[in-house]
Structures are given as C-alpha cells and as structure tokens.
Amino acid sequence: MSNSGTIGFFDSGVGGLTIWNEVNKLLPLENTIYLADSINAPYGEKNQEEILKLCIQNVDFLIERNAKMIVVACNTATTQAIDKLRDLYAIPFIGIEPAIKPAALKSKTKCIGVLATNGTIESVHFNRTKEHFSNDVKVVTQVGEGLVRAIEGGLLNSLELNGILKEHLEILCKEPIDHLVLGCTHYPLLIPMIEKNIEGNISIVDPGPSVAKQTERVINANYLTNSDPELPAHKMYSTGRIDVLKSIVESFSLSTANQVSYSSLYQPE
Ligand code: DGL
C-alpha cells in the first residue's frame, strides 16, 4: 500500500528546516510541505496554552494541504504539545526532543551540555529524561536566549549572533562537558560558528539524521510511501520573512532545488 499525500513539517520558524533537509536527503521521493510560523517565534518564551493553540493552527494548515503525517520540527512544540496533538488527530506525528540519551551514554567525562530554549528546558518531558540519567551523568543546561530571534531576523553568520552564542558556550564550557546537545532545531544552523567557539574535544549532537530515520520507519510502518509517479514537490510557507527561509533552503545546495516553491503567509497588521 502507498499514499500520494505529503510529509508536513512545522516549526516556530526556519529552524525545522534542519530536520526537513535531513528527511529530504533520506527520502528524496517524498512530497513535503513546510510551515515556518516565524511571525510567532520564539515559541520558547510562550506558555503551554499559547504554544498548543499555535500548534493546532499549524497542524490544521498542513492537513488541509494533504499532510499524511507531521514532523513537529521543533523541540519546544514537541515537549509542550505533542501528547495533545496525538490525542486530537489520527495521523502519525514525529516529535523531536534534546538527544540527552545518546550523549549521556557516550560521555566519558560524565558531563554533557544542552543548549535549548526556555520552553524546552522547563518542560516536564525534558526534566523527566534529564532525571532519568542524573545518577550517571551531569546534564548542564543553558537557555540559548536571543539565538532564535537573531536567526529569524536574518542575522545568521553575523558578528552580533556570534557574540550572543559565544557567551552561552562560555557558560556551558565552564563544566567538563564532552558532548553538546543542540536542543533547538535552529541551532544546527550555527554549527560552523559553534565549532569556532569551542575548544577541546566536544562532540556536537545534532538530532536531524536520527529524526529522518524515525520518519522513514513511521512511513514504512504505516504504509505511507509516496505512490505519486510525478517528481516530488516541496512547498515552503512562512508567516514571517520568506527571504530568510529561502536563503536557508538555498544554503543546503539541494539537488531538488527546482522542485521547491515558496509562499508568503505574512499579513501586516
Ligand atoms: N526551533 C525551535 C525549537 O526547536 C525554536 C523554538 C522557539 O521558537 O523558541 O525549539
């Protein structure tokens, strides 16, 4: 059995593109639709009720456009809302949470760092996982204050963003961490900058490839493989700055670039 629907993705902005890119590399024959709710970023500063309301809007938007499954490409939305989304909708959801487990299992110094949003670090989900490993490993957390806003504002690769990032990393690196878990989907966009700002042997844990593998497993288990003989289409929507979204997609140097279309949902007040 197969299916002509599309894989839906949403994030509070452009961060989930790091997940979308990994899924697209692994499953190049699948149609995708991506919603960047950039006008409402950062989600990490909102309360759970507000986040859930936005997630429901995003999911309805994707389902109206033929999503057969949804990747919640946002740690904050996953930790705050995915249980409720699974209760409300019949299609499969894939979530993403800071990858504490693989980092904790591999850590030699028994100390790992997690850079994430306030919403994720405060969530019940996150604290449950952190607690689970707390006997063996020290999990040092840092809220990446300012990073999402700067990326959404088109400041990726800027000195200003580098300054903010450097401060966060300096705090984390005061502890003997040997793994740095990127607990927000925006942060893999910063990997080149992170590498320049950390010293010693610290492995950066980017969850994108394992989320892509999980997406593949869910597609197979639910018989959702794309049956459409046409070349797959990738539809990108943003409630905010479509230029920022486009520049990030273009930086991925995709072989499928001519199959990507962009639509702005920005509505000036
Ligand atoms: N990319 C989102 C995440 O993974 C950012 C959340 C936010 O907007 O604060 O958490």
GROMACS .gro file of C-alpha atoms and ligand atoms in nm:
model
  279
    1MET     CA    1   0.000   0.000   0.000
    2SER     CA    2   0.119   0.358  -0.057
    3ASN     CA    3  -0.004   0.713  -0.045
    4SER     CA    4   0.011   1.032  -0.251
    5GLY     CA    5   0.000   1.267   0.047
    6THR     CA    6   0.280   1.488   0.167
    7ILE     CA    7   0.501   1.493   0.476
    8GLY     CA    8   0.411   1.802   0.677
    9PHE     CA    9   0.665   1.989   0.891
   10PHE     CA   10   0.624   2.287   1.116
   11ASP     CA   11   0.842   2.492   1.344
   12SER     CA   12   0.821   2.831   1.511
   13GLY     CA   13   1.036   2.944   1.219
   14VAL     CA   14   1.322   2.838   0.997
   15GLY     CA   15   1.492   2.603   1.248
   16GLY     CA   16   1.293   2.296   1.147
   17LEU     CA   17   1.447   2.327   0.801
   18THR     CA   18   1.748   2.148   0.951
   19ILE     CA   19   1.518   1.849   1.010
   20TRP     CA   20   1.342   1.892   0.675
   21ASN     CA   21   1.681   1.884   0.499
   22GLU     CA   22   1.777   1.552   0.662
   23VAL     CA   23   1.439   1.397   0.581
   24ASN     CA   24   1.460   1.519   0.223
   25LYS     CA   25   1.810   1.369   0.186
   26LEU     CA   26   1.696   1.032   0.319
   27LEU     CA   27   1.356   1.023   0.145
   28PRO     CA   28   1.403   1.219  -0.179
   29LEU     CA   29   1.094   1.071  -0.343
   30GLU     CA   30   0.854   1.211  -0.082
   31ASN     CA   31   0.648   1.529  -0.127
   32THR     CA   32   0.693   1.776   0.157
   33ILE     CA   33   0.525   2.087   0.290
   34TYR     CA   34   0.697   2.310   0.546
   35LEU     CA   35   0.534   2.579   0.759
   36ALA     CA   36   0.759   2.832   0.933
   37ASP     CA   37   0.546   3.017   1.186
   38SER     CA   38   0.810   3.287   1.209
   39ILE     CA   39   0.571   3.566   1.299
   40ASN     CA   40   0.512   3.387   1.630
   41ALA     CA   41   0.876   3.298   1.705
   42PRO     CA   42   1.016   3.236   1.954
   43TYR     CA   43   0.775   2.976   2.093
   44GLY     CA   44   1.020   2.918   2.377
   45GLU     CA   45   0.905   3.235   2.550
   46LYS     CA   46   0.534   3.146   2.537
   47ASN     CA   47   0.327   2.944   2.784
   48GLN     CA   48   0.199   2.594   2.714
   49GLU     CA   49  -0.155   2.704   2.628
   50GLU     CA   50  -0.033   2.956   2.370
   51ILE     CA   51   0.206   2.701   2.217
   52LEU     CA   52  -0.067   2.437   2.190
   53LYS     CA   53  -0.303   2.683   2.019
   54LEU     CA   54  -0.038   2.772   1.761
   55CYS     CA   55   0.047   2.404   1.706
   56ILE     CA   56  -0.320   2.323   1.636
   57GLN     CA   57  -0.335   2.607   1.381
   58ASN     CA   58  -0.019   2.475   1.215
   59VAL     CA   59  -0.141   2.117   1.205
   60ASP     CA   60  -0.479   2.220   1.057
   61PHE     CA   61  -0.296   2.420   0.790
   62LEU     CA   62  -0.082   2.119   0.694
   63ILE     CA   63  -0.368   1.869   0.699
   64GLU     CA   64  -0.577   2.099   0.474
   65ARG     CA   65  -0.287   2.070   0.230
   66ASN     CA   66  -0.283   1.691   0.229
   67ALA     CA   67  -0.031   1.608   0.504
   68LYS     CA   68  -0.034   1.231   0.563
   69MET     CA   69   0.191   1.264   0.869
   70ILE     CA   70   0.354   1.553   1.055
   71VAL     CA   71   0.703   1.611   1.180
   72VAL     CA   72   0.692   1.855   1.469
   73ALA     CA   73   1.030   2.000   1.379
   74CYS     CA   74   1.058   2.199   1.698
   75ASN     CA   75   1.176   2.081   2.041
   76THR     CA   76   0.968   2.342   2.219
   77ALA     CA   77   0.644   2.244   2.041
   78THR     CA   78   0.718   1.874   2.091
   79THR     CA   79   0.789   1.896   2.461
   80GLN     CA   80   0.491   2.125   2.523
   81ALA     CA   81   0.224   1.994   2.286
   82ILE     CA   82   0.285   1.663   2.108
   83ASP     CA   83   0.088   1.446   2.354
   84LYS     CA   84  -0.219   1.661   2.299
   85LEU     CA   85  -0.172   1.665   1.920
   86ARG     CA   86  -0.158   1.285   1.917
   87ASP     CA   87  -0.486   1.279   2.112
   88LEU     CA   88  -0.654   1.523   1.876
   89TYR     CA   89  -0.552   1.392   1.533
   90ALA     CA   90  -0.547   1.047   1.372
   91ILE     CA   91  -0.235   1.090   1.154
   92PRO     CA   92   0.114   0.995   1.281
   93PHE     CA   93   0.330   1.261   1.449
   94ILE     CA   94   0.705   1.258   1.486
   95GLY     CA   95   0.850   1.475   1.756
   96ILE     CA   96   1.194   1.593   1.846
   97GLU     CA   97   1.347   1.627   2.189
   98PRO     CA   98   1.701   1.709   2.302
   99ALA     CA   99   1.911   1.396   2.247
  100ILE     CA  100   2.025   1.353   2.608
  101LYS     CA  101   2.027   0.973   2.589
  102PRO     CA  102   2.289   0.916   2.314
  103ALA     CA  103   2.510   1.190   2.458
  104ALA     CA  104   2.482   1.055   2.813
  105LEU     CA  105   2.561   0.702   2.703
  106LYS     CA  106   2.873   0.811   2.513
  107SER     CA  107   3.005   1.067   2.761
  108LYS     CA  108   3.344   0.985   2.911
  109THR     CA  109   3.361   1.290   3.137
  110LYS     CA  110   3.009   1.204   3.263
  111CYS     CA  111   2.910   1.560   3.196
  112ILE     CA  112   2.711   1.684   2.894
  113GLY     CA  113   2.580   2.024   2.789
  114VAL     CA  114   2.236   2.103   2.647
  115LEU     CA  115   2.164   2.430   2.468
  116ALA     CA  116   1.788   2.474   2.427
  117THR     CA  117   1.503   2.722   2.465
  118ASN     CA  118   1.349   2.812   2.796
  119GLY     CA  119   1.026   2.632   2.696
  120THR     CA  120   1.213   2.306   2.640
  121ILE     CA  121   1.434   2.326   2.949
  122GLU     CA  122   1.132   2.399   3.171
  123SER     CA  123   0.916   2.121   3.019
  124VAL     CA  124   0.805   1.809   3.204
  125HIS     CA  125   0.923   1.590   2.912
  126PHE     CA  126   1.276   1.729   2.923
  127ASN     CA  127   1.307   1.710   3.300
  128ARG     CA  128   1.185   1.352   3.304
  129THR     CA  129   1.461   1.249   3.062
  130LYS     CA  130   1.722   1.455   3.245
  131GLU     CA  131   1.621   1.297   3.574
  132HIS     CA  132   1.647   0.951   3.425
  133PHE     CA  133   2.018   0.997   3.354
  134SER     CA  134   2.100   1.211   3.657
  135ASN     CA  135   2.261   0.930   3.857
  136ASP     CA  136   2.524   0.866   3.590
  137VAL     CA  137   2.573   1.196   3.414
  138LYS     CA  138   2.563   1.564   3.498
  139VAL     CA  139   2.341   1.746   3.248
  140VAL     CA  140   2.434   2.114   3.229
  141THR     CA  141   2.167   2.327   3.062
  142GLN     CA  142   2.180   2.670   2.909
  143VAL     CA  143   1.890   2.869   2.759
  144GLY     CA  144   2.002   2.999   2.420
  145GLU     CA  145   1.846   3.340   2.486
  146GLY     CA  146   1.850   3.560   2.175
  147LEU     CA  147   1.961   3.296   1.925
  148VAL     CA  148   1.623   3.215   1.766
  149ARG     CA  149   1.533   3.583   1.738
  150ALA     CA  150   1.865   3.663   1.569
  151ILE     CA  151   1.834   3.378   1.318
  152GLU     CA  152   1.473   3.470   1.238
  153GLY     CA  153   1.588   3.830   1.196
  154GLY     CA  154   1.823   3.728   0.918
  155LEU     CA  155   2.137   3.764   1.130
  156LEU     CA  156   2.280   3.416   1.072
  157ASN     CA  157   2.660   3.444   1.030
  158SER     CA  158   2.662   3.795   1.183
  159LEU     CA  159   2.906   3.922   1.446
  160GLU     CA  160   2.610   4.007   1.664
  161LEU     CA  161   2.488   3.646   1.666
  162ASN     CA  162   2.842   3.521   1.721
  163GLY     CA  163   2.867   3.741   2.032
  164ILE     CA  164   2.544   3.601   2.180
  165LEU     CA  165   2.644   3.242   2.103
  166LYS     CA  166   2.992   3.285   2.247
  167GLU     CA  167   2.850   3.392   2.584
  168HIS     CA  168   2.624   3.085   2.603
  169LEU     CA  169   2.904   2.849   2.507
  170GLU     CA  170   3.145   3.002   2.758
  171ILE     CA  171   2.897   2.928   3.037
  172LEU     CA  172   2.848   2.566   2.925
  173CYS     CA  173   3.221   2.509   2.877
  174LYS     CA  174   3.299   2.606   3.238
  175GLU     CA  175   3.194   2.246   3.312
  176PRO     CA  176   3.388   1.947   3.173
  177ILE     CA  177   3.129   1.867   2.904
  178ASP     CA  178   3.238   1.634   2.624
  179HIS     CA  179   2.905   1.643   2.433
  180LEU     CA  180   2.698   1.944   2.337
  181VAL     CA  181   2.336   1.856   2.261
  182LEU     CA  182   2.163   2.101   2.028
  183GLY     CA  183   1.818   2.111   2.183
  184CYS     CA  184   1.657   2.352   1.939
  185THR     CA  185   1.621   2.288   1.568
  186HIS     CA  186   1.752   2.637   1.489
  187TYR     CA  187   2.091   2.559   1.642
  188PRO     CA  188   2.232   2.317   1.381
  189LEU     CA  189   2.236   2.626   1.155
  190LEU     CA  190   2.502   2.756   1.394
  191ILE     CA  191   2.732   2.452   1.385
  192PRO     CA  192   3.016   2.624   1.192
  193MET     CA  193   3.004   2.912   1.441
  194ILE     CA  194   2.983   2.675   1.740
  195GLU     CA  195   3.289   2.485   1.618
  196LYS     CA  196   3.488   2.809   1.605
  197ASN     CA  197   3.387   2.896   1.959
  198ILE     CA  198   3.455   2.574   2.148
  199GLU     CA  199   3.789   2.433   2.239
  200GLY     CA  200   3.892   2.077   2.312
  201ASN     CA  201   3.715   1.758   2.232
  202ILE     CA  202   3.344   1.834   2.246
  203SER     CA  203   3.112   1.640   2.015
  204ILE     CA  204   2.815   1.832   1.882
  205VAL     CA  205   2.496   1.625   1.889
  206ASP     CA  206   2.262   1.719   1.602
  207PRO     CA  207   1.941   1.511   1.615
  208GLY     CA  208   1.847   1.570   1.247
  209PRO     CA  209   1.972   1.237   1.100
  210SER     CA  210   1.802   1.024   1.366
  211VAL     CA  211   1.472   1.212   1.324
  212ALA     CA  212   1.497   1.141   0.950
  213LYS     CA  213   1.545   0.769   1.018
  214GLN     CA  214   1.248   0.770   1.253
  215THR     CA  215   1.040   0.940   0.982
  216GLU     CA  216   1.136   0.663   0.741
  217ARG     CA  217   1.038   0.396   0.997
  218VAL     CA  218   0.698   0.559   1.056
  219ILE     CA  219   0.631   0.587   0.682
  220ASN     CA  220   0.710   0.221   0.633
  221ALA     CA  221   0.516   0.101   0.936
  222ASN     CA  222   0.206   0.296   0.828
  223TYR     CA  223   0.231   0.208   0.456
  224LEU     CA  224   0.264   0.576   0.367
  225THR     CA  225   0.534   0.559   0.099
  226ASN     CA  226   0.469   0.807  -0.182
  227SER     CA  227   0.286   0.646  -0.474
  228ASP     CA  228   0.276   0.952  -0.699
  229PRO     CA  229   0.484   0.897  -1.016
  230GLU     CA  230   0.543   1.274  -1.059
  231LEU     CA  231   0.863   1.437  -0.933
  232PRO     CA  232   0.810   1.526  -0.567
  233ALA     CA  233   0.717   1.884  -0.482
  234HIS     CA  234   0.843   2.079  -0.180
  235LYS     CA  235   0.617   2.362  -0.069
  236MET     CA  236   0.752   2.619   0.173
  237TYR     CA  237   0.531   2.862   0.364
  238SER     CA  238   0.625   3.133   0.609
  239THR     CA  239   0.410   3.359   0.826
  240GLY     CA  240   0.716   3.585   0.856
  241ARG     CA  241   1.021   3.662   0.643
  242ILE     CA  242   1.015   3.440   0.338
  243ASP     CA  243   1.357   3.582   0.231
  244VAL     CA  244   1.518   3.436   0.545
  245LEU     CA  245   1.356   3.097   0.483
  246LYS     CA  246   1.462   3.099   0.117
  247SER     CA  247   1.823   3.186   0.194
  248ILE     CA  248   1.849   2.894   0.435
  249VAL     CA  249   1.695   2.644   0.193
  250GLU     CA  250   1.932   2.771  -0.077
  251SER     CA  251   2.230   2.722   0.154
  252PHE     CA  252   2.155   2.347   0.161
  253SER     CA  253   2.262   2.316  -0.210
  254LEU     CA  254   1.985   2.070  -0.287
  255SER     CA  255   1.972   1.859  -0.599
  256THR     CA  256   1.594   1.910  -0.586
  257ALA     CA  257   1.610   2.292  -0.567
  258ASN     CA  258   1.390   2.338  -0.877
  259GLN     CA  259   1.113   2.140  -0.708
  260VAL     CA  260   1.089   2.388  -0.419
  261SER     CA  261   0.823   2.664  -0.421
  262TYR     CA  262   0.782   2.949  -0.172
  263SER     CA  263   0.466   3.126  -0.048
  264SER     CA  264   0.441   3.407   0.199
  265LEU     CA  265   0.158   3.399   0.453
  266TYR     CA  266   0.270   3.727   0.609
  267GLN     CA  267  -0.023   3.951   0.698
  268PRO     CA  268   0.072   4.303   0.806
  269GLU     CA  269  -0.149   4.418   1.093
  270DGL     N1  270   1.323   2.555   1.663
  270DGL     C1  271   1.252   2.568   1.787
  270DGL     C2  272   1.294   2.454   1.881
  270DGL     O1  273   1.341   2.353   1.835
  270DGL     C3  274   1.268   2.705   1.840
  270DGL     C4  275   1.169   2.735   1.945
  270DGL     C5  276   1.141   2.880   1.966
  270DGL     O2  277   1.082   2.942   1.879
  270DGL     O3  278   1.173   2.930   2.072
  270DGL     O4  279   1.277   2.459   2.000
   0.00000   0.00000   0.00000
